[in-house]
Short mmCIF file of C-alpha atoms and ligand atoms in Angstrom, two decimals:
data_model
loop_
_atom_site.label_atom_id
_atom_site.label_comp_id
_atom_site.label_asym_id
_atom_site.label_seq_id
_atom_site.Cartn_x
_atom_site.Cartn_y
_atom_site.Cartn_z
CA MET N 169 0.00 0.00 0.00
CA VAL N 170 1.19 3.51 -0.75
CA LEU N 171 0.53 6.48 1.49
CA VAL N 172 -0.98 9.41 -0.41
CA SER N 173 -1.29 11.64 2.64
CA LYS N 174 1.45 11.81 5.25
CA LEU N 175 -0.21 14.27 7.64
CA VAL N 176 -3.15 13.21 9.77
CA LYS N 177 -5.74 15.07 11.84
CA THR N 178 -5.09 14.93 15.56
CA ILE N 179 -6.56 16.63 18.60
CA ALA N 180 -3.80 18.09 20.76
CA TYR N 181 -2.99 20.77 23.33
CA GLU N 182 0.12 22.79 24.11
CA ARG N 183 -0.78 23.85 27.68
CA TYR N 184 -2.95 22.65 30.54
CA GLY N 185 -6.48 24.07 30.76
CA ASN N 186 -10.15 23.73 29.87
CA THR N 187 -11.67 22.38 26.64
CA ASP N 188 -10.59 25.49 24.70
CA VAL N 189 -6.87 24.61 24.92
CA MET N 190 -7.47 21.71 22.54
CA LYS N 191 -7.29 22.17 18.79
CA ILE N 192 -7.05 20.05 15.66
CA ILE N 193 -3.52 19.87 14.27
CA ASP N 194 -1.78 17.85 11.57
CA ILE N 195 0.94 15.41 12.57
CA PRO N 196 3.08 13.04 10.52
CA ILE N 197 2.04 9.38 10.30
CA PRO N 198 4.39 7.43 12.59
CA LYS N 199 6.20 4.30 11.41
CA PRO N 200 5.76 1.03 13.34
CA ASP N 201 8.88 -0.49 14.89
CA THR N 202 9.36 -4.03 16.20
CA GLY N 203 6.19 -5.27 17.92
CA GLN N 204 4.28 -2.13 16.97
CA ILE N 205 1.11 -1.60 14.94
CA LEU N 206 -0.07 1.47 13.04
CA VAL N 207 -3.85 1.71 13.51
CA ASN N 208 -6.27 3.69 11.37
CA VAL N 209 -8.48 4.82 14.27
CA HIS N 210 -12.20 4.83 13.47
CA ALA N 211 -13.54 5.60 16.95
CA ALA N 212 -12.13 6.65 20.34
CA ALA N 213 -13.89 6.71 23.70
CA LEU N 214 -13.17 9.29 26.39
CA ASN N 215 -12.23 8.60 29.99
CA PRO N 216 -11.96 10.94 33.00
CA LYS N 217 -8.16 10.65 32.80
CA ASP N 218 -8.27 12.48 29.44
CA TYR N 219 -9.57 15.68 30.98
CA LEU N 220 -7.89 15.28 34.37
CA VAL N 221 -4.50 15.20 32.62
CA ARG N 222 -5.48 18.11 30.36
CA LYS N 223 -6.41 20.16 33.43
CA GLY N 224 -2.93 19.50 34.85
CA LEU N 225 -3.99 17.23 37.72
CA PHE N 226 -1.45 14.52 36.92
CA LYS N 227 1.57 16.74 36.11
CA TRP N 228 3.76 14.61 38.38
CA LEU N 229 2.81 11.51 36.38
CA THR N 230 2.61 12.80 32.82
CA ARG N 231 5.95 14.44 32.19
CA GLY N 232 7.20 14.51 28.63
CA GLY N 233 6.19 17.96 27.46
CA PHE N 234 3.73 19.16 24.83
CA PRO N 235 1.91 18.70 22.59
CA LYS N 236 -0.17 16.13 24.43
CA ILE N 237 -2.82 14.10 22.63
CA PRO N 238 -5.93 13.05 24.57
CA GLY N 239 -7.63 9.66 24.31
CA LEU N 240 -6.78 6.18 25.53
CA ASP N 241 -9.47 3.94 24.00
CA PHE N 242 -9.58 3.10 20.32
CA ALA N 243 -11.12 0.81 17.72
CA GLY N 244 -9.79 0.75 14.18
CA THR N 245 -8.13 -1.18 11.40
CA ILE N 246 -4.50 -2.24 11.20
CA ALA N 247 -2.82 -0.06 8.54
CA GLU N 248 0.78 -1.26 8.88
CA VAL N 249 2.75 -3.61 11.13
CA GLY N 250 6.35 -3.61 12.34
CA PRO N 251 8.55 -6.72 12.55
CA ASN N 252 7.42 -9.56 14.87
CA VAL N 253 3.73 -8.69 14.82
CA GLU N 254 1.33 -11.59 14.49
CA LEU N 255 -1.79 -9.65 13.46
CA SER N 256 -2.02 -8.63 9.80
CA VAL N 257 -2.88 -5.46 7.89
CA GLY N 258 -6.64 -4.96 7.56
CA THR N 259 -7.56 -6.69 10.84
CA PRO N 260 -10.17 -4.79 12.87
CA ILE N 261 -8.83 -4.32 16.41
CA TYR N 262 -9.70 -2.57 19.66
CA GLY N 263 -7.74 -1.67 22.77
CA SER N 264 -6.44 1.05 25.02
CA LEU N 265 -3.07 2.69 25.56
CA ASN N 266 -0.80 2.05 28.51
CA GLU N 267 0.29 5.65 28.17
CA ILE N 268 1.49 7.88 30.98
CA SER N 269 3.11 10.79 29.15
CA THR N 270 0.10 11.21 26.77
CA LYS N 271 2.50 11.96 23.94
CA ARG N 272 0.40 9.27 22.26
CA GLY N 273 -3.39 9.66 22.31
CA THR N 274 -6.19 7.97 20.41
CA LEU N 275 -7.93 11.11 19.11
CA THR N 276 -5.89 10.88 15.93
CA GLU N 277 -6.49 9.27 12.56
CA PHE N 278 -3.35 7.12 12.72
CA LEU N 279 -2.00 5.78 15.99
CA LEU N 280 1.06 3.77 16.89
CA ILE N 281 0.42 1.05 19.48
CA ASP N 282 2.28 -1.82 20.99
CA GLN N 283 0.74 -5.11 19.88
CA THR N 284 0.12 -6.03 23.53
CA GLU N 285 -2.29 -3.08 23.87
CA CYS N 286 -4.88 -4.54 21.46
CA ALA N 287 -6.88 -7.57 20.42
CA PRO N 288 -9.15 -8.38 17.47
CA LYS N 289 -12.39 -6.38 17.69
CA PRO N 290 -15.46 -8.43 18.68
CA ASN N 291 -17.17 -9.28 15.36
CA ALA N 292 -20.62 -8.40 16.61
CA LEU N 293 -19.68 -4.80 17.42
CA SER N 294 -19.29 -1.70 15.28
CA PHE N 295 -16.10 0.34 15.74
CA VAL N 296 -18.00 2.90 17.81
CA GLU N 297 -19.34 0.15 20.09
CA ALA N 298 -15.97 -1.58 20.38
CA ALA N 299 -14.18 1.65 21.32
CA ALA N 300 -16.54 1.99 24.29
CA ILE N 301 -15.19 -1.09 26.05
CA PRO N 302 -11.38 -1.38 26.47
CA LEU N 303 -10.20 0.87 29.33
CA ALA N 304 -13.36 0.89 31.44
CA GLY N 305 -14.07 -2.78 30.73
CA GLN N 306 -10.54 -3.85 31.65
CA THR N 307 -10.63 -1.70 34.80
CA ALA N 308 -13.81 -3.48 35.92
CA LEU N 309 -12.48 -6.91 34.91
CA GLN N 310 -9.11 -6.43 36.63
CA ALA N 311 -10.78 -5.10 39.81
CA LEU N 312 -13.33 -7.91 40.07
CA GLN N 313 -11.23 -10.80 38.80
CA ASP N 314 -7.64 -10.01 39.83
CA LEU N 315 -8.07 -7.89 42.98
CA ILE N 316 -11.39 -9.06 44.47
CA HIS N 317 -11.38 -12.63 43.11
CA LEU N 318 -15.17 -12.39 43.04
CA LYS N 319 -16.95 -15.76 43.28
CA SER N 320 -20.41 -16.96 42.36
CA GLY N 321 -22.94 -16.28 45.10
CA GLN N 322 -20.92 -13.47 46.71
CA LYS N 323 -22.39 -10.04 47.38
CA ILE N 324 -20.81 -6.98 45.82
CA LEU N 325 -21.64 -3.29 46.21
CA ILE N 326 -20.70 -1.15 43.18
CA LEU N 327 -20.53 2.60 43.86
CA GLY N 328 -21.05 4.95 40.92
CA ALA N 329 -22.40 2.07 38.85
CA SER N 330 -23.89 4.05 35.96
CA GLY N 331 -20.54 5.50 34.81
CA GLY N 332 -18.02 4.19 32.31
CA VAL N 333 -16.41 1.70 34.69
CA GLY N 334 -19.57 0.88 36.64
CA VAL N 335 -21.67 -0.26 33.67
CA TYR N 336 -19.11 -2.96 32.91
CA ALA N 337 -18.60 -3.85 36.57
CA ILE N 338 -22.33 -4.62 36.92
CA GLN N 339 -22.34 -6.89 33.88
CA ILE N 340 -19.07 -8.67 34.74
CA ALA N 341 -20.16 -9.20 38.36
CA LYS N 342 -23.44 -10.73 37.17
CA ALA N 343 -21.58 -12.91 34.66
CA MET N 344 -19.44 -14.13 37.59
CA GLY N 345 -22.62 -15.09 39.46
CA ALA N 346 -22.54 -12.37 42.13
CA HIS N 347 -25.44 -10.62 43.85
CA VAL N 348 -25.07 -6.95 42.87
CA THR N 349 -26.09 -3.79 44.72
CA THR N 350 -25.43 -0.47 42.97
CA THR N 351 -25.44 3.23 43.70
CA SER N 352 -26.34 5.90 41.17
CA SER N 353 -28.67 8.89 41.09
CA GLU N 354 -32.41 8.14 41.24
CA GLY N 355 -32.74 8.59 37.47
CA ASN N 356 -30.24 5.80 36.78
CA LYS N 357 -31.56 3.17 39.23
CA ASP N 358 -33.70 1.37 36.61
CA PHE N 359 -30.81 1.63 34.16
CA CYS N 360 -28.51 -0.16 36.66
CA LYS N 361 -31.20 -2.82 37.13
CA SER N 362 -31.46 -3.25 33.36
CA LEU N 363 -27.73 -4.09 33.34
CA GLY N 364 -28.24 -6.71 36.05
CA ALA N 365 -28.26 -4.98 39.45
CA ASP N 366 -30.32 -6.90 42.02
CA ILE N 367 -30.68 -3.87 44.31
CA ALA N 368 -30.25 -0.27 43.13
CA LEU N 369 -29.69 2.53 45.65
CA ASP N 370 -29.75 6.30 45.13
CA TYR N 371 -26.52 7.80 46.50
CA ARG N 372 -28.28 11.09 47.22
CA VAL N 373 -30.86 9.41 49.50
CA ASP N 374 -29.55 6.02 50.63
CA ASN N 375 -26.32 5.76 52.58
CA PRO N 376 -24.88 2.55 51.12
CA PHE N 377 -22.93 1.94 54.32
CA ALA N 378 -26.00 2.23 56.55
CA GLN N 379 -27.73 -0.80 55.01
CA GLN N 380 -28.19 -4.09 56.86
CA ASP N 381 -26.28 -5.94 54.14
CA ARG N 382 -22.64 -6.93 54.54
CA TYR N 383 -20.65 -7.36 51.34
CA ASP N 384 -17.85 -9.68 50.21
CA ALA N 385 -16.62 -6.81 48.06
CA ILE N 386 -17.16 -3.10 47.59
CA PHE N 387 -16.00 -1.69 44.26
CA ASP N 388 -15.82 2.10 44.51
CA ALA N 389 -15.95 2.68 40.75
CA PHE N 390 -16.65 6.41 41.12
CA GLY N 391 -13.85 6.57 43.68
CA ASN N 392 -15.15 9.23 46.07
CA GLN N 393 -15.56 7.01 49.16
CA SER N 394 -12.93 5.48 51.42
CA PHE N 395 -12.02 2.20 53.07
CA SER N 396 -12.69 3.75 56.50
CA LYS N 397 -16.30 4.50 55.56
CA ALA N 398 -16.79 1.18 53.77
CA GLU N 399 -15.07 -1.06 56.33
CA LYS N 400 -18.07 -1.76 58.54
CA SER N 401 -20.13 -2.87 55.51
CA LEU N 402 -17.58 -5.53 54.57
CA LYS N 403 -17.74 -9.15 55.68
CA PRO N 404 -14.72 -10.31 57.76
CA GLU N 405 -12.66 -11.26 54.67
CA GLY N 406 -14.16 -8.54 52.45
CA VAL N 407 -12.24 -6.45 49.91
CA TYR N 408 -12.66 -2.73 49.12
CA VAL N 409 -11.27 -1.50 45.78
CA ASN N 410 -10.99 2.17 44.78
CA THR N 411 -10.27 3.52 41.27
CA VAL N 412 -8.69 6.87 42.16
CA PRO N 413 -4.99 6.98 43.12
CA SER N 414 -4.50 8.80 46.43
CA LEU N 415 -2.22 8.71 49.46
CA ARG N 416 -5.23 7.62 51.52
CA ILE N 417 -5.89 4.45 49.51
CA LEU N 418 -2.15 3.69 49.40
CA TRP N 419 -1.97 3.96 53.18
CA ASP N 420 -5.13 1.84 53.57
CA TYR N 421 -3.60 -0.74 51.24
CA VAL N 422 -0.43 -0.94 53.31
CA ARG N 423 -2.13 -1.00 56.71
CA THR N 424 -4.57 -3.77 55.67
CA LEU N 425 -1.98 -5.99 53.95
CA PHE N 426 -2.22 -8.58 56.72
CA SER N 427 -5.81 -7.90 57.83
CA GLY N 428 -8.99 -9.85 57.13
CA LYS N 429 -10.63 -6.87 55.46
CA ARG N 430 -8.44 -5.48 52.67
CA ALA N 431 -8.20 -2.12 50.88
CA LYS N 432 -6.87 -2.10 47.30
CA MET N 433 -6.59 0.22 44.33
CA VAL N 434 -6.99 -0.82 40.70
CA LEU N 435 -4.46 0.51 38.17
CA VAL N 436 -5.63 -0.72 34.80
CA ARG N 437 -3.11 -2.26 32.43
CA SER N 438 -4.29 -2.92 28.88
CA ASN N 439 -3.40 -6.38 27.63
CA THR N 440 -4.45 -8.76 24.87
CA GLU N 441 -5.58 -11.50 27.23
CA ASP N 442 -8.12 -9.31 29.05
CA LEU N 443 -9.31 -7.73 25.80
CA ASN N 444 -9.86 -11.24 24.40
CA GLU N 445 -11.77 -12.18 27.54
CA LEU N 446 -14.03 -9.14 27.20
CA ALA N 447 -14.51 -9.90 23.48
CA ALA N 448 -15.52 -13.47 24.36
CA MET N 449 -18.08 -12.12 26.83
CA VAL N 450 -19.46 -9.89 24.08
CA GLU N 451 -19.69 -12.83 21.69
CA THR N 452 -21.61 -14.94 24.24
CA GLY N 453 -23.94 -12.05 25.04
CA THR N 454 -22.88 -11.59 28.68
CA LEU N 455 -21.34 -8.16 28.03
CA LYS N 456 -22.64 -5.32 25.92
CA PRO N 457 -21.15 -1.90 25.25
CA VAL N 458 -22.96 0.94 26.99
CA ILE N 459 -22.81 4.23 25.10
CA ASP N 460 -24.00 7.53 26.52
CA SER N 461 -23.41 9.53 23.35
CA VAL N 462 -21.47 9.65 20.07
CA TYR N 463 -19.83 12.78 18.60
CA GLU N 464 -18.33 13.66 15.24
CA PHE N 465 -14.59 14.40 15.28
CA ASP N 466 -15.02 18.15 14.72
CA ASN N 467 -17.44 18.25 17.65
CA TYR N 468 -14.87 16.85 20.11
CA ARG N 469 -15.24 19.73 22.60
CA GLU N 470 -18.90 18.80 23.15
CA ALA N 471 -17.82 15.21 23.78
CA PHE N 472 -15.40 16.42 26.45
CA LYS N 473 -18.08 18.64 28.00
CA ARG N 474 -20.36 15.62 28.27
CA ILE N 475 -17.83 13.41 30.07
CA GLU N 476 -16.69 16.32 32.23
CA SER N 477 -20.28 16.66 33.50
CA ARG N 478 -19.55 13.50 35.56
CA HIS N 479 -23.04 12.30 34.68
CA ALA N 480 -22.45 10.34 31.48
CA ARG N 481 -24.38 7.06 31.49
CA GLY N 482 -21.77 4.66 30.14
CA LYS N 483 -19.25 5.84 27.57
CA VAL N 484 -18.80 8.96 25.44
CA VAL N 485 -17.41 8.07 21.99
CA VAL N 486 -15.86 10.25 19.27
CA LYS N 487 -15.89 9.12 15.62
CA VAL N 488 -12.34 9.67 14.35
CA SER N 489 -11.93 8.58 10.74
CA GLU N 490 -14.41 6.79 8.55
CA GLN N 491 -13.84 3.11 7.99
CA GLY N 492 -12.37 2.71 4.54
CA LEU N 493 -8.71 3.66 4.91
CA GLN N 494 -9.18 6.83 2.89
CA HIS N 495 -5.54 7.74 3.42
CA PHE N 496 -4.28 4.78 1.46
N1 NAP P 283 -7.30 3.42 38.36
C1 NAP P 283 -7.62 3.13 37.11
O1 NAP P 283 -6.94 2.33 36.45
C2 NAP P 283 -8.83 3.77 36.52
C3 NAP P 283 -9.32 3.33 35.29
C4 NAP P 283 -10.48 3.91 34.80
C5 NAP P 283 -11.11 4.92 35.52
N2 NAP P 283 -10.57 5.35 36.69
C6 NAP P 283 -11.23 6.39 37.47
O2 NAP P 283 -12.48 5.86 37.88
C7 NAP P 283 -13.39 6.92 38.10
C8 NAP P 283 -14.70 6.59 37.42
O3 NAP P 283 -14.49 6.51 36.02
P1 NAP P 283 -15.74 6.43 35.04
O4 NAP P 283 -15.22 6.31 33.67
O5 NAP P 283 -16.72 5.43 35.54
O6 NAP P 283 -16.34 7.91 35.27
P2 NAP P 283 -17.62 8.57 34.65
O7 NAP P 283 -18.12 7.76 33.52
O8 NAP P 283 -17.33 9.99 34.40
O9 NAP P 283 -18.68 8.51 35.83
C9 NAP P 283 -19.91 9.10 35.61
C10 NAP P 283 -20.95 8.43 36.50
O10 NAP P 283 -20.66 8.73 37.86
C11 NAP P 283 -21.88 8.84 38.57
N3 NAP P 283 -21.73 9.77 39.70
C12 NAP P 283 -21.64 11.12 39.65
N4 NAP P 283 -21.53 11.62 40.90
C13 NAP P 283 -21.53 10.54 41.74
C14 NAP P 283 -21.45 10.39 43.15
N5 NAP P 283 -21.30 11.45 43.95
N6 NAP P 283 -21.50 9.14 43.66
C15 NAP P 283 -21.63 8.06 42.87
N7 NAP P 283 -21.72 8.14 41.52
C16 NAP P 283 -21.67 9.37 40.97
C17 NAP P 283 -22.86 9.37 37.57
O11 NAP P 283 -24.10 8.79 37.89
P3 NAP P 283 -25.39 9.73 38.04
O12 NAP P 283 -25.50 10.51 36.74
O13 NAP P 283 -26.50 8.75 38.27
O14 NAP P 283 -25.11 10.67 39.19
C18 NAP P 283 -22.35 8.91 36.21
O15 NAP P 283 -23.11 7.85 35.65
C19 NAP P 283 -12.72 8.17 37.54
O16 NAP P 283 -12.20 8.94 38.63
C20 NAP P 283 -11.58 7.63 36.71
O17 NAP P 283 -10.49 8.52 36.60
C21 NAP P 283 -9.46 4.80 37.19
#
């Protein structure tokens, strides 16, 4: 294949700030090295990290200068492969970046990834639907499977269950045979039940830690609670997992290392095995993408405003480039 256009549209920013610091720029198409894949990105989903980094909240973590490119989730088609890559050109894939510097971001027409950051896209899903799963789905999977070791028949409380991470946590917990209690606003209680919640609480009215129930696990998907508050609602060997890195959760993790009740924090790591597992769940019908809204590329600021409202129901997705490899 011969490239007829070497510059591609990318959303980027040169300083920290609100949505207006972002603009569309042209960047050169990168070349894949050993183990790398060049993806023609068709759709990218947004995650809170995209705007938290842009606002400068993770400066200590995201060194590496500007421009920074937002976006971690992608679905697209393989355009070119480097040496030692098993997947071939033309394969539809999905995944998310293990990116800290955000020098790479998925809101670009052509993206360089490591082959371990992707897997073949579930056949049943469109690119927009597939882009809605990787980061949030893997966060939920890794929390429930690797940190909580959730078992059939156990009771789990999922806090902030109608958000990007929560909608997958509900479905994965049900697929694992758990009894699921959720929190969301009143307007999203039926929505949580439609995804599989057995009991849906309203966080504005019901104190989830004042219920009679004791849980084997509490997954704080929204991340605004703490182990100290949750502790009394856990069973003696119960596990509390938070999604937001903080000194408090690190300290709780250390001080409960040898306790019955444990505090943990999930730090998602994109990998082919987990993406394949999520794809298999999609194929068997136990997991479905949950999309709050879809935006055209040029309308990206509206997409950011929606996720920054903190009230998206599932994922916010941006269409990046049309399927059809128009650059080739
Ligand atoms: N550590 C990691 O590896 C990792 C990975 C992914 C995400 N995260 C973090 O996990 C957190 C959640 O991510 P997300 O993608 O699920 O966010 P999100 O999609 O922006 O969450 C939005 C949802 O949060 C709910 N919500 C708003 N205020 C709430 C409150 N006070 N209590 C409970 N729920 C509330 C909303 O429900 P209502 O509209 O019903 O209020 C909405 O459905 C973020 O802080 C993100 O940075 C961490």
